[in-house]
Amino acid sequence: MNEFNEYFKSAFTVDNVIFGFDEGDLKVLLINRGEEPFKGKWALPGYFVYPSEDLDTAAKRVLDELTGLRNVYLEQVKTFGAVGRHPIGRVITVAYFSLIKISHYNIQPSSIAKKAKWHSVSKVDDLAFDHKEILDACFNRLKWLVRSRPVGFELLPPKFTLTELQHLYEAILETELDKRNFRKKILSMNLLIDLDETQEGVAHRPARLYKFDREKYEKFLAEGFSFELKESKKKEKKTKKKMRANLA
Amino acid sequence: MNEFNEYFKSAFTVDNVIFGFDEGDLKVLLINRGEEPFKGKWALPGYFVYPSEDLDTAAKRVLDELTGLRNVYLEQVKTFGAVGRHPIGRVITVAYFSLIKISHYNIQPSSIAKKAKWHSVSKVDDLAFDHKEILDACFNRLKWLVRSRPVGFELLPPKFTLTELQHLYEAILETELDKRNFRKKILSMNLLIDLDETQEGVAHRPARLYKFDREKYEKFLAEGFSFELKESKKKEKKTKKKMRANLA
DNA sequence: GGAATTAGTGTAAAGTTTACACTACCTGCT
DNA sequence: AGCAGGTAGTGTAAACTTTACACTAATTCC
């Protein structure tokens, strides 16, 4: 550190977009800011990265302090560093998103956690700092992720019905899926274990419960498998340009 | 800045993985370090982000100083911030990758550019700092990108043959593609304009030259189209687990 | 004129995706 | 007991996409 001293004047933070799924709706955990700047506004949970701490460690710490959860899905998404994004100086933030089961979430005693609340992703529209932009980037990443791997298992309780799983996918993809085709696709992956149990206390035919075969999932990931879910085209009727080859 | 002063002691940089394509091989532009640390080793081009500069601006600046090129494909990939990654202090780096046409690249007068050299991506194995890890992350991103959009056009000269295009895809994907299927797929996208010209000075049947229809490409991107290129399975014979549904 | 070399082309079979509608099973009400 | 209301669960045929595969065409060089 000599001629470069002038560059060592910035700070960096992590911000964590924590997704959960409840009541058929995709949610995000937000903190109500108790102080300026943006006092009273909702913001993503985040904090400065300590000098002795790796980025991933910082993201896990923020998540743990807030939810008490460890070993959850956590992924770095993008870094935001516009010059004026933070009023107190040059602050770059690294955005992460994580997927948790809301049923496993317990309010933590930390003061920050008391100000936390789940919000429907689709209804969030105004956040502190550039946090709306960060949320959008993470939501888009989740949409992409859900098309290439069966990521929903991170968000559902240990036992779930196929309809719940489908609703989760529909919430993330913001589209409707065909029930029969969805089931065929999901079951053909052999990642579900049929528990031979059914729902109780519902006023209609109870659905079978499934759990997720974690062992096969690990294999799936290791082999770089991927699958595709396409939206039901029942209602769309997009002009499907056939784009045929201009061959002789 | 008051109680947070202790956090404003880090620096951040951008590192740019600049890909080019030449002689049937995917290349990356590296700088030979003239000073400690890692003196004599090859490194990714990068520099500190100025206090008054956005991240993307810094990445463009680094690219411009080195190659004289602007308006090229540039994308943020990932941020690396391990505690000990830089000997002179806490330095976080934001990795970008760009795609350029080597034929358009002119050596710049800047001192840094004189130390630059193209290396085959497949042969790079030891770089300064954590730059190998950064290169790998960017290469993986490129692999992903090339499967979802016809990104190769950024790397080829304005006129090219279908075989050149195929070789580019093969270099990026590190696999072989079937000639007829590749051509069918590419031509069916209608993104190529047949120039009604042929190669000259080759000792075999000359190939037709094509250029890229930029207007249609913009439309393609805007409509969120995507396409898939799958490797030729001629040689592999992967045990294709049929994974059929366990339905009644 | 023939050897060498790469360009260029079509098709049938296998596999995947799509659209679509009815019966089954449970509760709660009368 | 039976019916209404509600969600669960299932199969198939048609359209489309992907795959595997081999010969002829055009040029240069000798």
Coordinates of C-alpha atoms in Angstrom, one line a residue, chain A residues 14-194:
Chain A
V14 CA -23.5 -7.9 0.8
D15 CA -27.3 -7.7 0.2
N16 CA -29.3 -10.8 0.4
V17 CA -32.5 -11.5 -1.4
I18 CA -34.2 -14.2 0.7
F19 CA -37.0 -16.0 -1.1
G20 CA -39.6 -18.1 0.5
F21 CA -42.9 -19.6 -0.6
D22 CA -46.1 -19.4 1.3
E23 CA -49.8 -19.3 0.5
G24 CA -49.2 -19.9 -3.1
D25 CA -47.1 -16.8 -3.4
L26 CA -43.4 -16.1 -3.8
K27 CA -42.1 -14.0 -0.9
V28 CA -39.1 -12.0 -0.1
L29 CA -37.8 -11.0 3.4
L30 CA -37.4 -7.3 3.8
I31 CA -36.2 -5.1 6.7
N32 CA -37.9 -1.9 7.7
R33 CA -35.2 0.7 8.0
G34 CA -35.1 2.3 11.4
E35 CA -32.7 5.1 10.5
E36 CA -31.6 7.5 7.9
P37 CA -31.0 7.3 5.0
F38 CA -34.3 5.9 3.7
K39 CA -35.8 5.7 7.2
G40 CA -39.1 3.9 7.3
K41 CA -38.5 2.3 3.8
W42 CA -38.2 -1.3 3.2
A43 CA -34.7 -2.6 2.3
L44 CA -32.9 -5.9 1.6
P45 CA -31.1 -7.4 4.5
G46 CA -27.4 -6.7 4.2
Y47 CA -24.3 -5.4 6.0
F48 CA -20.7 -4.4 5.6
V49 CA -18.3 -7.2 4.9
Y50 CA -15.9 -7.4 7.7
P51 CA -12.2 -7.0 6.8
S52 CA -11.4 -10.5 7.8
E53 CA -14.3 -12.1 6.0
D54 CA -14.9 -13.7 2.6
L55 CA -17.9 -12.5 0.6
D56 CA -19.7 -15.8 0.9
T57 CA -19.1 -15.9 4.6
A58 CA -20.6 -12.4 4.9
A59 CA -23.7 -13.4 3.0
K60 CA -24.1 -16.5 5.2
R61 CA -23.7 -14.4 8.3
V62 CA -26.4 -11.9 7.3
L63 CA -28.7 -14.8 6.6
D64 CA -27.9 -16.5 9.8
E65 CA -28.4 -13.5 12.0
L66 CA -31.8 -12.9 10.5
T67 CA -33.2 -16.3 10.1
G68 CA -31.1 -18.6 12.2
L69 CA -30.7 -20.8 9.1
R70 CA -27.6 -22.3 7.7
N71 CA -26.9 -24.7 4.9
V72 CA -29.4 -23.2 2.6
Y73 CA -29.2 -22.5 -1.1
L74 CA -27.1 -19.3 -1.5
E75 CA -25.8 -17.9 -4.7
Q76 CA -23.9 -14.8 -5.8
V77 CA -25.8 -12.9 -8.5
K78 CA -24.4 -9.6 -9.4
T79 CA -22.4 -6.6 -8.0
F80 CA -23.8 -3.1 -7.9
G81 CA -21.4 -0.2 -7.7
A82 CA -22.9 2.9 -9.2
V83 CA -21.1 6.0 -8.0
G84 CA -24.0 7.6 -6.1
R85 CA -25.8 4.5 -4.9
H86 CA -25.0 5.1 -1.3
P87 CA -25.2 8.5 0.5
I88 CA -22.4 7.9 2.9
G89 CA -19.6 7.2 0.4
R90 CA -18.5 4.8 -2.2
V91 CA -20.1 1.5 -1.3
I92 CA -20.2 -1.5 -3.6
T93 CA -22.6 -4.2 -2.8
V94 CA -22.5 -7.9 -3.8
A95 CA -26.0 -9.3 -4.2
Y96 CA -26.8 -12.8 -3.2
F97 CA -30.0 -14.7 -3.2
S98 CA -31.1 -17.6 -1.0
L99 CA -34.0 -20.0 -0.9
I100 CA -35.5 -21.0 2.4
K101 CA -38.4 -22.9 3.7
I102 CA -40.6 -20.4 5.5
S103 CA -41.9 -23.2 7.7
H104 CA -38.4 -23.5 9.1
Y105 CA -37.9 -19.9 9.6
N106 CA -38.0 -18.6 13.2
I107 CA -37.8 -15.0 14.1
Q108 CA -34.4 -14.4 15.7
P109 CA -33.8 -12.3 18.8
S110 CA -31.5 -9.9 16.9
S111 CA -32.8 -6.4 16.7
I112 CA -32.6 -6.5 12.9
A113 CA -34.8 -9.6 12.7
K114 CA -37.6 -7.8 14.6
K115 CA -38.0 -5.4 11.7
A116 CA -38.2 -8.1 9.1
K117 CA -41.3 -9.0 7.2
W118 CA -42.2 -11.2 4.3
H119 CA -43.5 -9.4 1.2
S120 CA -45.0 -10.8 -2.0
V121 CA -42.4 -10.4 -4.6
S122 CA -45.0 -9.3 -7.2
K123 CA -46.2 -6.4 -4.9
V124 CA -42.8 -4.9 -4.0
D125 CA -42.3 -1.8 -5.9
D126 CA -40.3 0.8 -4.0
L127 CA -37.2 -0.1 -1.9
A128 CA -34.4 1.9 -0.3
F129 CA -31.2 2.5 -2.3
D130 CA -31.1 0.6 -5.5
H131 CA -32.6 -2.5 -3.8
K132 CA -35.5 -2.8 -6.3
E133 CA -33.0 -3.2 -9.1
I134 CA -31.1 -5.8 -7.0
L135 CA -34.3 -7.7 -6.3
D136 CA -35.2 -7.7 -10.0
A137 CA -31.8 -9.1 -10.9
C138 CA -32.1 -11.9 -8.3
F139 CA -35.7 -12.7 -9.3
N140 CA -34.6 -13.0 -12.9
R141 CA -31.8 -15.3 -11.9
L142 CA -34.3 -17.4 -9.9
K143 CA -36.5 -17.7 -13.0
W144 CA -33.6 -18.8 -15.0
L145 CA -32.5 -21.3 -12.4
V146 CA -35.9 -22.9 -12.0
R147 CA -36.0 -23.7 -15.7
S148 CA -32.8 -25.6 -15.5
R149 CA -33.0 -27.5 -12.3
P150 CA -35.7 -28.6 -9.9
V151 CA -34.9 -25.8 -7.5
G152 CA -38.3 -25.7 -5.9
F153 CA -37.5 -28.3 -3.3
E154 CA -35.4 -25.7 -1.5
L155 CA -38.5 -23.7 -0.9
L156 CA -41.2 -26.2 0.0
P157 CA -41.7 -28.0 3.3
P158 CA -40.4 -31.5 3.5
K159 CA -43.7 -33.1 2.5
F160 CA -45.7 -31.5 -0.3
T161 CA -48.2 -32.3 -3.0
L162 CA -47.7 -32.1 -6.7
T163 CA -50.1 -29.3 -6.9
E164 CA -48.2 -27.3 -4.4
L165 CA -45.0 -27.9 -6.4
Q166 CA -46.8 -26.8 -9.5
H167 CA -48.1 -23.6 -7.9
L168 CA -44.5 -22.8 -6.8
Y169 CA -43.2 -23.1 -10.3
E170 CA -46.1 -21.0 -11.6
A171 CA -45.4 -18.3 -9.0
I172 CA -41.7 -18.2 -9.9
L173 CA -42.2 -18.3 -13.7
E174 CA -45.3 -16.0 -13.5
T175 CA -47.1 -18.2 -16.0
E176 CA -49.5 -21.1 -16.0
L177 CA -48.5 -24.7 -16.5
D178 CA -50.5 -27.7 -17.8
K179 CA -51.2 -30.0 -14.9
R180 CA -50.8 -33.3 -16.8
N181 CA -47.6 -32.2 -18.6
F182 CA -46.1 -30.8 -15.4
R183 CA -46.7 -34.1 -13.6
K184 CA -45.3 -36.2 -16.4
K185 CA -42.2 -34.1 -16.5
I186 CA -41.5 -33.9 -12.8
L187 CA -42.3 -37.6 -12.2
S188 CA -40.1 -38.7 -15.1
M189 CA -37.1 -37.2 -13.4
N190 CA -37.4 -39.7 -10.6
L191 CA -36.5 -37.1 -8.0
L192 CA -39.6 -37.5 -5.9
I193 CA -40.4 -40.2 -3.4
D194 CA -44.0 -41.0 -3.1

